[in-house]
PDB file of C-alpha atoms in Angstrom:
ATOM      1  CA  UNK A  27      38.977 -37.606 -68.734  1.00 53.00           C
ATOM      2  CA  UNK A  28      40.812 -40.229 -66.842  1.00 62.00           C
ATOM      3  CA  UNK A  29      40.844 -39.687 -63.037  1.00 89.00           C
ATOM      4  CA  UNK A  30      44.548 -41.146 -62.730  1.00 93.00           C
ATOM      5  CA  UNK A  31      46.740 -38.027 -63.114  1.00 96.00           C
ATOM      6  CA  UNK A  32      50.310 -39.562 -62.257  1.00 96.00           C
ATOM      7  CA  UNK A  33      51.656 -43.215 -62.449  1.00 96.00           C
ATOM      8  CA  UNK A  34      54.897 -44.384 -61.373  1.00 95.00           C
ATOM      9  CA  UNK A  35      55.232 -48.077 -62.629  1.00 96.00           C
ATOM     10  CA  UNK A  36      58.475 -50.161 -61.255  1.00 96.00           C
ATOM     11  CA  UNK A  37      60.384 -46.944 -60.969  1.00 96.00           C
ATOM     12  CA  UNK A  38      64.238 -47.174 -60.204  1.00 97.00           C
ATOM     13  CA  UNK A  39      66.465 -44.162 -59.318  1.00 96.00           C
ATOM     14  CA  UNK A  40      70.242 -44.496 -59.221  1.00 95.00           C
ATOM     15  CA  UNK A  41      72.445 -41.545 -58.250  1.00 93.00           C
ATOM     16  CA  UNK A  42      76.294 -40.905 -58.361  1.00 91.00           C
ATOM     17  CA  UNK A  43      77.991 -41.919 -55.006  1.00 90.00           C
ATOM     18  CA  UNK A  44      80.352 -38.827 -55.127  1.00 87.00           C
ATOM     19  CA  UNK A  45      81.809 -40.141 -51.846  1.00 88.00           C
ATOM     20  CA  UNK A  46      83.356 -42.914 -53.811  1.00 89.00           C
ATOM     21  CA  UNK A  47      84.197 -41.154 -56.795  1.00 88.00           C
ATOM     22  CA  UNK A  48      87.583 -42.526 -58.182  1.00 89.00           C
ATOM     23  CA  UNK A  49      90.067 -39.703 -59.368  1.00 87.00           C
ATOM     24  CA  UNK A  50      89.465 -39.169 -63.371  1.00 86.00           C
ATOM     25  CA  UNK A  51      86.684 -41.558 -63.425  1.00 90.00           C
ATOM     26  CA  UNK A  52      82.727 -41.658 -63.225  1.00 89.00           C
ATOM     27  CA  UNK A  53      81.226 -41.744 -59.863  1.00 90.00           C
ATOM     28  CA  UNK A  54      79.643 -45.385 -59.033  1.00 91.00           C
ATOM     29  CA  UNK A  55      76.124 -45.267 -58.691  1.00 92.00           C
ATOM     30  CA  UNK A  56      74.227 -45.930 -55.609  1.00 93.00           C
ATOM     31  CA  UNK A  57      70.693 -47.435 -55.991  1.00 94.00           C
ATOM     32  CA  UNK A  58      67.784 -45.051 -53.993  1.00 95.00           C
ATOM     33  CA  UNK A  59      64.440 -46.304 -55.488  1.00 96.00           C
ATOM     34  CA  UNK A  60      63.567 -50.215 -56.333  1.00 95.00           C
ATOM     35  CA  UNK A  61      60.873 -50.713 -58.181  1.00 94.00           C
ATOM     36  CA  UNK A  62      58.362 -48.227 -56.976  1.00 95.00           C
ATOM     37  CA  UNK A  63      54.646 -48.605 -57.903  1.00 94.00           C
ATOM     38  CA  UNK A  64      52.433 -45.519 -57.228  1.00 93.00           C
ATOM     39  CA  UNK A  65      49.055 -43.599 -58.171  1.00 94.00           C
ATOM     40  CA  UNK A  66      47.741 -40.182 -57.926  1.00 96.00           C
ATOM     41  CA  UNK A  67      44.392 -39.499 -58.862  1.00 96.00           C
ATOM     42  CA  UNK A  68      43.167 -36.046 -59.793  1.00 95.00           C
ATOM     43  CA  UNK A  69      42.477 -33.832 -56.659  1.00 94.00           C
ATOM     44  CA  UNK A  70      43.727 -36.226 -54.201  1.00 96.00           C
ATOM     45  CA  UNK A  71      46.014 -35.836 -51.210  1.00 96.00           C
ATOM     46  CA  UNK A  72      48.596 -38.663 -50.679  1.00 96.00           C
ATOM     47  CA  UNK A  73      51.036 -38.701 -47.931  1.00 96.00           C
ATOM     48  CA  UNK A  74      54.751 -40.063 -48.712  1.00 96.00           C
ATOM     49  CA  UNK A  75      56.460 -41.118 -45.286  1.00 94.00           C
ATOM     50  CA  UNK A  76      59.244 -42.436 -43.755  1.00 92.00           C
ATOM     51  CA  UNK A  77      62.502 -41.850 -41.715  1.00 90.00           C
ATOM     52  CA  UNK A  78      65.452 -39.621 -43.156  1.00 88.00           C
ATOM     53  CA  UNK A  79      67.097 -41.720 -46.018  1.00 89.00           C
ATOM     54  CA  UNK A  80      64.061 -43.888 -46.888  1.00 93.00           C
ATOM     55  CA  UNK A  81      63.686 -42.285 -50.240  1.00 93.00           C
ATOM     56  CA  UNK A  82      60.694 -40.235 -50.134  1.00 94.00           C
ATOM     57  CA  UNK A  83      62.393 -36.913 -51.219  1.00 92.00           C
ATOM     58  CA  UNK A  84      64.093 -39.027 -54.267  1.00 94.00           C
ATOM     59  CA  UNK A  85      60.999 -40.478 -55.573  1.00 95.00           C
ATOM     60  CA  UNK A  86      59.053 -36.951 -55.125  1.00 93.00           C
ATOM     61  CA  UNK A  87      61.787 -35.287 -57.201  1.00 94.00           C
ATOM     62  CA  UNK A  88      61.611 -37.921 -59.852  1.00 95.00           C
ATOM     63  CA  UNK A  89      57.606 -37.808 -59.903  1.00 94.00           C
ATOM     64  CA  UNK A  90      58.046 -34.130 -61.180  1.00 94.00           C
ATOM     65  CA  UNK A  91      61.097 -35.015 -63.315  1.00 95.00           C
ATOM     66  CA  UNK A  92      63.717 -33.024 -61.420  1.00 94.00           C
ATOM     67  CA  UNK A  93      65.483 -36.348 -61.635  1.00 94.00           C
ATOM     68  CA  UNK A  94      65.425 -38.809 -64.313  1.00 94.00           C
ATOM     69  CA  UNK A  95      64.411 -42.348 -63.560  1.00 95.00           C
ATOM     70  CA  UNK A  96      67.121 -45.303 -64.465  1.00 95.00           C
ATOM     71  CA  UNK A  97      64.505 -47.815 -64.899  1.00 96.00           C
ATOM     72  CA  UNK A  98      60.437 -48.046 -65.129  1.00 96.00           C
ATOM     73  CA  UNK A  99      57.828 -45.776 -66.408  1.00 96.00           C
ATOM     74  CA  UNK A 100      56.582 -42.600 -65.406  1.00 97.00           C
ATOM     75  CA  UNK A 101      53.202 -40.938 -66.608  1.00 97.00           C
ATOM     76  CA  UNK A 102      51.532 -37.667 -66.246  1.00 96.00           C
ATOM     77  CA  UNK A 103      48.207 -37.103 -67.306  1.00 94.00           C
ATOM     78  CA  UNK A 104      48.554 -40.006 -69.458  1.00 93.00           C
ATOM     79  CA  UNK A 105      51.710 -39.002 -71.228  1.00 95.00           C
ATOM     80  CA  UNK A 106      54.892 -40.786 -70.683  1.00 96.00           C
ATOM     81  CA  UNK A 107      57.700 -38.394 -69.132  1.00 96.00           C
ATOM     82  CA  UNK A 108      60.115 -41.001 -67.957  1.00 96.00           C
ATOM     83  CA  UNK A 109      62.905 -39.785 -70.157  1.00 95.00           C
ATOM     84  CA  UNK A 110      61.316 -36.445 -71.381  1.00 95.00           C
ATOM     85  CA  UNK A 111      63.909 -33.828 -72.979  1.00 94.00           C
ATOM     86  CA  UNK A 112      63.453 -30.690 -70.990  1.00 90.00           C
ATOM     87  CA  UNK A 113      61.775 -29.264 -74.096  1.00 90.00           C
ATOM     88  CA  UNK A 114      58.996 -31.512 -73.715  1.00 92.00           C
ATOM     89  CA  UNK A 115      58.692 -30.829 -69.798  1.00 93.00           C
ATOM     90  CA  UNK A 116      58.913 -27.176 -69.899  1.00 90.00           C
ATOM     91  CA  UNK A 117      55.230 -26.787 -70.719  1.00 89.00           C
ATOM     92  CA  UNK A 118      54.395 -29.157 -68.033  1.00 92.00           C
ATOM     93  CA  UNK A 119      56.168 -27.393 -65.113  1.00 91.00           C
ATOM     94  CA  UNK A 120      53.235 -25.232 -65.003  1.00 93.00           C
ATOM     95  CA  UNK A 121      50.869 -28.242 -64.124  1.00 96.00           C
ATOM     96  CA  UNK A 122      53.309 -29.935 -61.823  1.00 96.00           C
ATOM     97  CA  UNK A 123      55.278 -27.699 -59.454  1.00 95.00           C
ATOM     98  CA  UNK A 124      56.906 -28.057 -56.028  1.00 95.00           C
ATOM     99  CA  UNK A 125      56.986 -26.265 -52.500  1.00 95.00           C
ATOM    100  CA  UNK A 126      60.383 -26.924 -51.111  1.00 89.00           C
ATOM    101  CA  UNK A 127      61.149 -27.606 -47.456  1.00 86.00           C
ATOM    102  CA  UNK A 128      63.344 -24.492 -46.576  1.00 85.00           C
ATOM    103  CA  UNK A 129      61.841 -21.678 -48.056  1.00 80.00           C
ATOM    104  CA  UNK A 130      64.850 -19.472 -46.988  1.00 81.00           C
ATOM    105  CA  UNK A 131      67.277 -21.479 -49.214  1.00 85.00           C
ATOM    106  CA  UNK A 132      64.359 -21.722 -52.081  1.00 85.00           C
ATOM    107  CA  UNK A 133      63.833 -17.966 -52.330  1.00 91.00           C
ATOM    108  CA  UNK A 134      66.373 -16.010 -53.898  1.00 91.00           C
ATOM    109  CA  UNK A 135      67.565 -13.315 -50.996  1.00 92.00           C
ATOM    110  CA  UNK A 136      68.028 -10.561 -53.958  1.00 94.00           C
ATOM    111  CA  UNK A 137      64.316 -10.934 -55.162  1.00 95.00           C
ATOM    112  CA  UNK A 138      61.323  -9.540 -53.379  1.00 96.00           C
ATOM    113  CA  UNK A 139      58.500 -11.554 -52.933  1.00 97.00           C
ATOM    114  CA  UNK A 140      56.687 -10.273 -56.253  1.00 97.00           C
ATOM    115  CA  UNK A 141      59.597 -11.333 -58.455  1.00 97.00           C
ATOM    116  CA  UNK A 142      59.909 -14.734 -56.935  1.00 96.00           C
ATOM    117  CA  UNK A 143      56.263 -15.453 -57.206  1.00 97.00           C
ATOM    118  CA  UNK A 144      56.415 -14.030 -60.716  1.00 97.00           C
ATOM    119  CA  UNK A 145      59.499 -16.327 -61.494  1.00 95.00           C
ATOM    120  CA  UNK A 146      57.520 -19.479 -62.903  1.00 94.00           C
ATOM    121  CA  UNK A 147      55.200 -17.182 -65.015  1.00 95.00           C
ATOM    122  CA  UNK A 148      58.440 -15.228 -66.565  1.00 94.00           C
ATOM    123  CA  UNK A 149      60.007 -18.462 -67.305  1.00 90.00           C
ATOM    124  CA  UNK A 150      57.180 -19.773 -69.488  1.00 87.00           C
ATOM    125  CA  UNK A 151      57.154 -16.499 -71.487  1.00 88.00           C
ATOM    126  CA  UNK A 152      54.254 -14.610 -69.864  1.00 90.00           C
ATOM    127  CA  UNK A 153      54.574 -10.925 -69.996  1.00 88.00           C
ATOM    128  CA  UNK A 154      50.941  -9.502 -69.701  1.00 90.00           C
ATOM    129  CA  UNK A 155      48.903  -9.884 -66.706  1.00 93.00           C
ATOM    130  CA  UNK A 156      51.707 -10.771 -64.490  1.00 96.00           C
ATOM    131  CA  UNK A 157      51.311  -8.463 -61.587  1.00 96.00           C
ATOM    132  CA  UNK A 158      47.742  -9.316 -61.395  1.00 97.00           C
ATOM    133  CA  UNK A 159      48.298 -13.087 -61.227  1.00 97.00           C
ATOM    134  CA  UNK A 160      51.129 -12.535 -58.760  1.00 97.00           C
ATOM    135  CA  UNK A 161      48.806 -10.524 -56.241  1.00 97.00           C
ATOM    136  CA  UNK A 162      46.187 -13.142 -56.659  1.00 97.00           C
ATOM    137  CA  UNK A 163      48.336 -16.071 -55.826  1.00 97.00           C
ATOM    138  CA  UNK A 164      49.706 -14.020 -52.565  1.00 97.00           C
ATOM    139  CA  UNK A 165      46.070 -13.547 -51.543  1.00 97.00           C
ATOM    140  CA  UNK A 166      45.341 -17.027 -51.817  1.00 97.00           C
ATOM    141  CA  UNK A 167      48.249 -17.662 -49.899  1.00 97.00           C
ATOM    142  CA  UNK A 168      47.004 -15.382 -47.072  1.00 96.00           C
ATOM    143  CA  UNK A 169      49.299 -12.677 -47.759  1.00 96.00           C
ATOM    144  CA  UNK A 170      48.084  -9.385 -48.717  1.00 96.00           C
ATOM    145  CA  UNK A 171      49.762  -6.897 -51.508  1.00 96.00           C
ATOM    146  CA  UNK A 172      51.740  -5.308 -49.008  1.00 96.00           C
ATOM    147  CA  UNK A 173      54.020  -8.324 -49.063  1.00 97.00           C
ATOM    148  CA  UNK A 174      55.059  -8.107 -52.727  1.00 97.00           C
ATOM    149  CA  UNK A 175      57.829  -5.664 -52.156  1.00 97.00           C
ATOM    150  CA  UNK A 176      59.275  -7.560 -49.468  1.00 97.00           C
ATOM    151  CA  UNK A 177      62.394  -9.653 -49.125  1.00 96.00           C
ATOM    152  CA  UNK A 178      62.807 -13.168 -47.618  1.00 94.00           C
ATOM    153  CA  UNK A 179      64.952 -11.765 -44.860  1.00 93.00           C
ATOM    154  CA  UNK A 180      62.027  -9.578 -43.832  1.00 96.00           C
ATOM    155  CA  UNK A 181      59.677 -12.674 -43.385  1.00 95.00           C
ATOM    156  CA  UNK A 182      58.861 -14.897 -40.576  1.00 93.00           C
ATOM    157  CA  UNK A 183      59.338 -18.784 -41.388  1.00 91.00           C
ATOM    158  CA  UNK A 184      55.651 -19.164 -41.773  1.00 93.00           C
ATOM    159  CA  UNK A 185      55.229 -16.007 -44.044  1.00 95.00           C
ATOM    160  CA  UNK A 186      58.236 -17.216 -46.372  1.00 95.00           C
ATOM    161  CA  UNK A 187      56.433 -20.851 -46.654  1.00 95.00           C
ATOM    162  CA  UNK A 188      53.277 -18.785 -47.582  1.00 96.00           C
ATOM    163  CA  UNK A 189      55.653 -17.229 -50.421  1.00 97.00           C
ATOM    164  CA  UNK A 190      56.819 -20.810 -51.583  1.00 96.00           C
ATOM    165  CA  UNK A 191      52.723 -21.813 -51.648  1.00 97.00           C
ATOM    166  CA  UNK A 192      52.091 -18.493 -53.911  1.00 97.00           C
ATOM    167  CA  UNK A 193      55.136 -19.073 -56.185  1.00 96.00           C
ATOM    168  CA  UNK A 194      53.652 -23.042 -56.681  1.00 96.00           C
ATOM    169  CA  UNK A 195      50.074 -22.125 -57.223  1.00 97.00           C
ATOM    170  CA  UNK A 196      50.470 -19.045 -59.620  1.00 97.00           C
ATOM    171  CA  UNK A 197      50.590 -21.086 -62.635  1.00 96.00           C
ATOM    172  CA  UNK A 198      47.003 -22.798 -61.704  1.00 96.00           C
ATOM    173  CA  UNK A 199      48.746 -26.213 -61.339  1.00 97.00           C
ATOM    174  CA  UNK A 200      46.961 -29.667 -61.180  1.00 97.00           C
ATOM    175  CA  UNK A 201      49.681 -31.252 -58.994  1.00 97.00           C
ATOM    176  CA  UNK A 202      51.814 -30.117 -56.061  1.00 97.00           C
ATOM    177  CA  UNK A 203      54.662 -31.816 -54.483  1.00 96.00           C
ATOM    178  CA  UNK A 204      55.290 -30.318 -50.999  1.00 96.00           C
ATOM    179  CA  UNK A 205      58.497 -31.402 -49.319  1.00 93.00           C
ATOM    180  CA  UNK A 206      58.621 -31.425 -45.604  1.00 91.00           C
ATOM    181  CA  UNK A 207      56.937 -27.994 -45.681  1.00 92.00           C
ATOM    182  CA  UNK A 208      55.837 -27.784 -41.892  1.00 89.00           C
ATOM    183  CA  UNK A 209      58.688 -29.425 -40.498  1.00 84.00           C
ATOM    184  CA  UNK A 210      60.589 -26.616 -39.269  1.00 80.00           C
ATOM    185  CA  UNK A 211      57.607 -24.431 -38.301  1.00 86.00           C
ATOM    186  CA  UNK A 212      55.983 -24.177 -34.689  1.00 88.00           C
ATOM    187  CA  UNK A 213      52.915 -26.291 -33.997  1.00 87.00           C
ATOM    188  CA  UNK A 214      50.091 -23.100 -34.619  1.00 90.00           C
ATOM    189  CA  UNK A 215      52.260 -22.119 -37.804  1.00 91.00           C
ATOM    190  CA  UNK A 216      52.100 -25.613 -39.002  1.00 90.00           C
ATOM    191  CA  UNK A 217      48.219 -26.029 -38.289  1.00 91.00           C
ATOM    192  CA  UNK A 218      47.651 -22.726 -40.454  1.00 93.00           C
ATOM    193  CA  UNK A 219      49.897 -24.079 -43.287  1.00 93.00           C
ATOM    194  CA  UNK A 220      47.792 -27.019 -43.359  1.00 93.00           C
ATOM    195  CA  UNK A 221      44.612 -25.339 -43.249  1.00 94.00           C
ATOM    196  CA  UNK A 222      45.768 -23.448 -46.034  1.00 95.00           C
ATOM    197  CA  UNK A 223      46.846 -26.490 -48.187  1.00 95.00           C
ATOM    198  CA  UNK A 224      43.190 -28.001 -47.228  1.00 94.00           C
ATOM    199  CA  UNK A 225      41.400 -24.711 -48.743  1.00 95.00           C
ATOM    200  CA  UNK A 226      43.827 -24.651 -51.819  1.00 95.00           C
ATOM    201  CA  UNK A 227      42.681 -28.256 -52.727  1.00 94.00           C
ATOM    202  CA  UNK A 228      39.110 -27.553 -52.156  1.00 94.00           C
ATOM    203  CA  UNK A 229      39.258 -24.225 -54.050  1.00 95.00           C
ATOM    204  CA  UNK A 230      41.607 -25.363 -56.911  1.00 95.00           C
ATOM    205  CA  UNK A 231      40.947 -29.133 -57.036  1.00 94.00           C
ATOM    206  CA  UNK A 232      44.612 -29.887 -56.576  1.00 95.00           C
ATOM    207  CA  UNK A 233      46.067 -33.118 -56.575  1.00 97.00           C
ATOM    208  CA  UNK A 234      48.939 -33.233 -53.764  1.00 97.00           C
ATOM    209  CA  UNK A 235      52.020 -35.226 -52.777  1.00 96.00           C
ATOM    210  CA  UNK A 236      53.015 -34.364 -49.269  1.00 96.00           C
ATOM    211  CA  UNK A 237      56.227 -35.781 -48.130  1.00 95.00           C
ATOM    212  CA  UNK A 238      56.789 -35.844 -44.523  1.00 91.00           C
ATOM    213  CA  UNK A 239      58.377 -38.237 -41.688  1.00 84.00           C
ATOM    214  CA  UNK A 240      55.475 -37.301 -39.230  1.00 80.00           C
ATOM    215  CA  UNK A 241      52.307 -39.454 -39.648  1.00 84.00           C
ATOM    216  CA  UNK A 242      50.360 -37.234 -37.449  1.00 83.00           C
ATOM    217  CA  UNK A 243      50.713 -34.483 -39.891  1.00 86.00           C
ATOM    218  CA  UNK A 244      49.397 -36.701 -42.696  1.00 91.00           C
ATOM    219  CA  UNK A 245      46.241 -37.965 -40.910  1.00 87.00           C
ATOM    220  CA  UNK A 246      44.997 -34.848 -40.915  1.00 86.00           C
ATOM    221  CA  UNK A 247      45.649 -33.587 -44.615  1.00 92.00           C
ATOM    222  CA  UNK A 248      45.605 -36.699 -46.768  1.00 95.00           C
ATOM    223  CA  UNK A 249      43.240 -39.311 -48.153  1.00 94.00           C
ATOM    224  CA  UNK A 250      45.855 -41.926 -48.752  1.00 96.00           C
ATOM    225  CA  UNK A 251      49.227 -42.743 -47.381  1.00 96.00           C
ATOM    226  CA  UNK A 252      52.255 -44.614 -48.722  1.00 95.00           C
ATOM    227  CA  UNK A 253      55.274 -45.634 -46.268  1.00 95.00           C
ATOM    228  CA  UNK A 254      59.082 -45.839 -47.943  1.00 95.00           C
ATOM    229  CA  UNK A 255      61.560 -47.663 -46.251  1.00 95.00           C
ATOM    230  CA  UNK A 256      64.987 -48.073 -47.891  1.00 94.00           C
ATOM    231  CA  UNK A 257      63.730 -47.100 -51.311  1.00 95.00           C
ATOM    232  CA  UNK A 258      60.924 -49.425 -51.116  1.00 96.00           C
ATOM    233  CA  UNK A 259      57.072 -49.017 -50.500  1.00 96.00           C
ATOM    234  CA  UNK A 260      56.420 -51.320 -47.341  1.00 96.00           C
ATOM    235  CA  UNK A 261      52.844 -50.611 -47.232  1.00 95.00           C
ATOM    236  CA  UNK A 262      50.039 -48.260 -48.785  1.00 95.00           C
ATOM    237  CA  UNK A 263      46.486 -47.346 -48.544  1.00 95.00           C
ATOM    238  CA  UNK A 264      43.714 -45.265 -47.314  1.00 95.00           C
ATOM    239  CA  UNK A 265      44.881 -43.326 -44.129  1.00 94.00           C
ATOM    240  CA  UNK A 266      41.849 -44.667 -41.975  1.00 91.00           C
ATOM    241  CA  UNK A 267      42.994 -48.371 -42.663  1.00 94.00           C
ATOM    242  CA  UNK A 268      46.600 -47.886 -42.333  1.00 93.00           C
ATOM    243  CA  UNK A 269      46.406 -45.974 -38.993  1.00 91.00           C
ATOM    244  CA  UNK A 270      43.757 -48.335 -37.691  1.00 91.00           C
ATOM    245  CA  UNK A 271      45.543 -51.774 -38.698  1.00 92.00           C
ATOM    246  CA  UNK A 272      48.965 -51.246 -39.893  1.00 93.00           C
ATOM    247  CA  UNK A 273      50.463 -54.390 -41.465  1.00 93.00           C
ATOM    248  CA  UNK A 274      54.021 -53.927 -41.843  1.00 94.00           C
ATOM    249  CA  UNK A 275      56.544 -53.704 -38.529  1.00 94.00           C
ATOM    250  CA  UNK A 276      58.199 -50.762 -40.014  1.00 94.00           C
ATOM    251  CA  UNK A 277      54.645 -48.675 -40.146  1.00 93.00           C
ATOM    252  CA  UNK A 278      54.018 -49.726 -36.761  1.00 92.00           C
ATOM    253  CA  UNK A 279      57.320 -48.162 -35.614  1.00 90.00           C
ATOM    254  CA  UNK A 280      56.454 -45.176 -37.399  1.00 88.00           C
ATOM    255  CA  UNK A 281      52.960 -44.725 -35.571  1.00 87.00           C
ATOM    256  CA  UNK A 282      54.751 -45.518 -32.283  1.00 85.00           C
ATOM    257  CA  UNK A 283      56.885 -42.538 -32.903  1.00 80.00           C
ATOM    258  CA  UNK A 284      53.949 -39.962 -33.098  1.00 74.00           C
ATOM    259  CA  UNK A 285      54.891 -37.917 -30.467  1.00 62.00           C
ATOM    260  CA  UNK A 286      51.328 -37.173 -28.925  1.00 48.00           C
ATOM    261  CA  UNK A 287      47.966 -38.952 -28.879  1.00 47.00           C
ATOM    262  CA  UNK A 288      44.743 -37.850 -29.870  1.00 49.00           C
ATOM    263  CA  UNK A 289      43.097 -35.548 -27.503  1.00 44.00           C
ATOM    264  CA  UNK A 290      39.580 -36.181 -26.259  1.00 52.00           C
ATOM    265  CA  UNK A 291      37.568 -33.252 -27.348  1.00 49.00           C
ATOM    266  CA  UNK A 292      35.804 -32.806 -24.048  1.00 56.00           C
ATOM    267  CA  UNK A 293      39.173 -33.305 -21.912  1.00 46.00           C
ATOM    268  CA  UNK A 294      39.903 -29.428 -21.785  1.00 48.00           C
ATOM    269  CA  UNK A 295      36.244 -28.829 -20.518  1.00 56.00           C
ATOM    270  CA  UNK A 296      36.620 -31.485 -18.017  1.00 53.00           C
ATOM    271  CA  UNK A 297      39.594 -30.081 -16.702  1.00 47.00           C
ATOM    272  CA  UNK A 298      38.040 -26.638 -16.448  1.00 49.00           C
ATOM    273  CA  UNK A 299      35.283 -27.793 -14.536  1.00 54.00           C
ATOM    274  CA  UNK A 300      37.265 -29.824 -12.190  1.00 54.00           C
ATOM    275  CA  UNK A 301      39.434 -26.519 -11.511  1.00 50.00           C
ATOM    276  CA  UNK A 302      36.141 -24.860 -10.673  1.00 49.00           C
TER     277      UNK A 302
END
């Protein structure tokens, strides 16, 4: 079995520019991605970083074929899915899933938690053992069975994001795309979600594409990082190397924008001794 799970080769994506659409004519295309080359191995966590408008979310959605590339080639587990029809993609949807940025908008307010988590199973035609799989996914995501009957408005932001994670893992996928999933959470909840993702990766052998604008979050979760700017990858490599010696000026600017420096582990103890 090859270790390469996902490969984007010279990938381009162009989308309609609806702001410039003429009356009675198709909207002109605006090119978002330009020749993106990228690989993700099995069980690997890769950070995809850049400012708003850099193309990282478009690239992520193209990776799991929520968007169709306009040029280039995309393979998943050796299978060309660049222009695959939905009938061909449907069985792959269980193997590559997504956790969305805003869990409140991603969850149907009229569905309880159990129904939301079960939706991917029902969509692929499963009818037996669904309840057991849903409860197992909730447990893996850190939610007890009592959450199954609750609705999105009854949950905190962190709990809603855990429901999104449960829905993503219920089909036992090989790859998960996580799109800015901790950006709207407080620092303590962010840490809990990151710990959960680390544990799920270890337990399930997941490959992870982690989209973020904050490199400090990527550093604690990912082995590799790719930096996007204006629809192109300007730098990629192991996190330790990129953080220690970034080559591209854009990467250096992103690193300079990290809000807090690393803390010396003994600093708090030293402060306590000084106060005493």
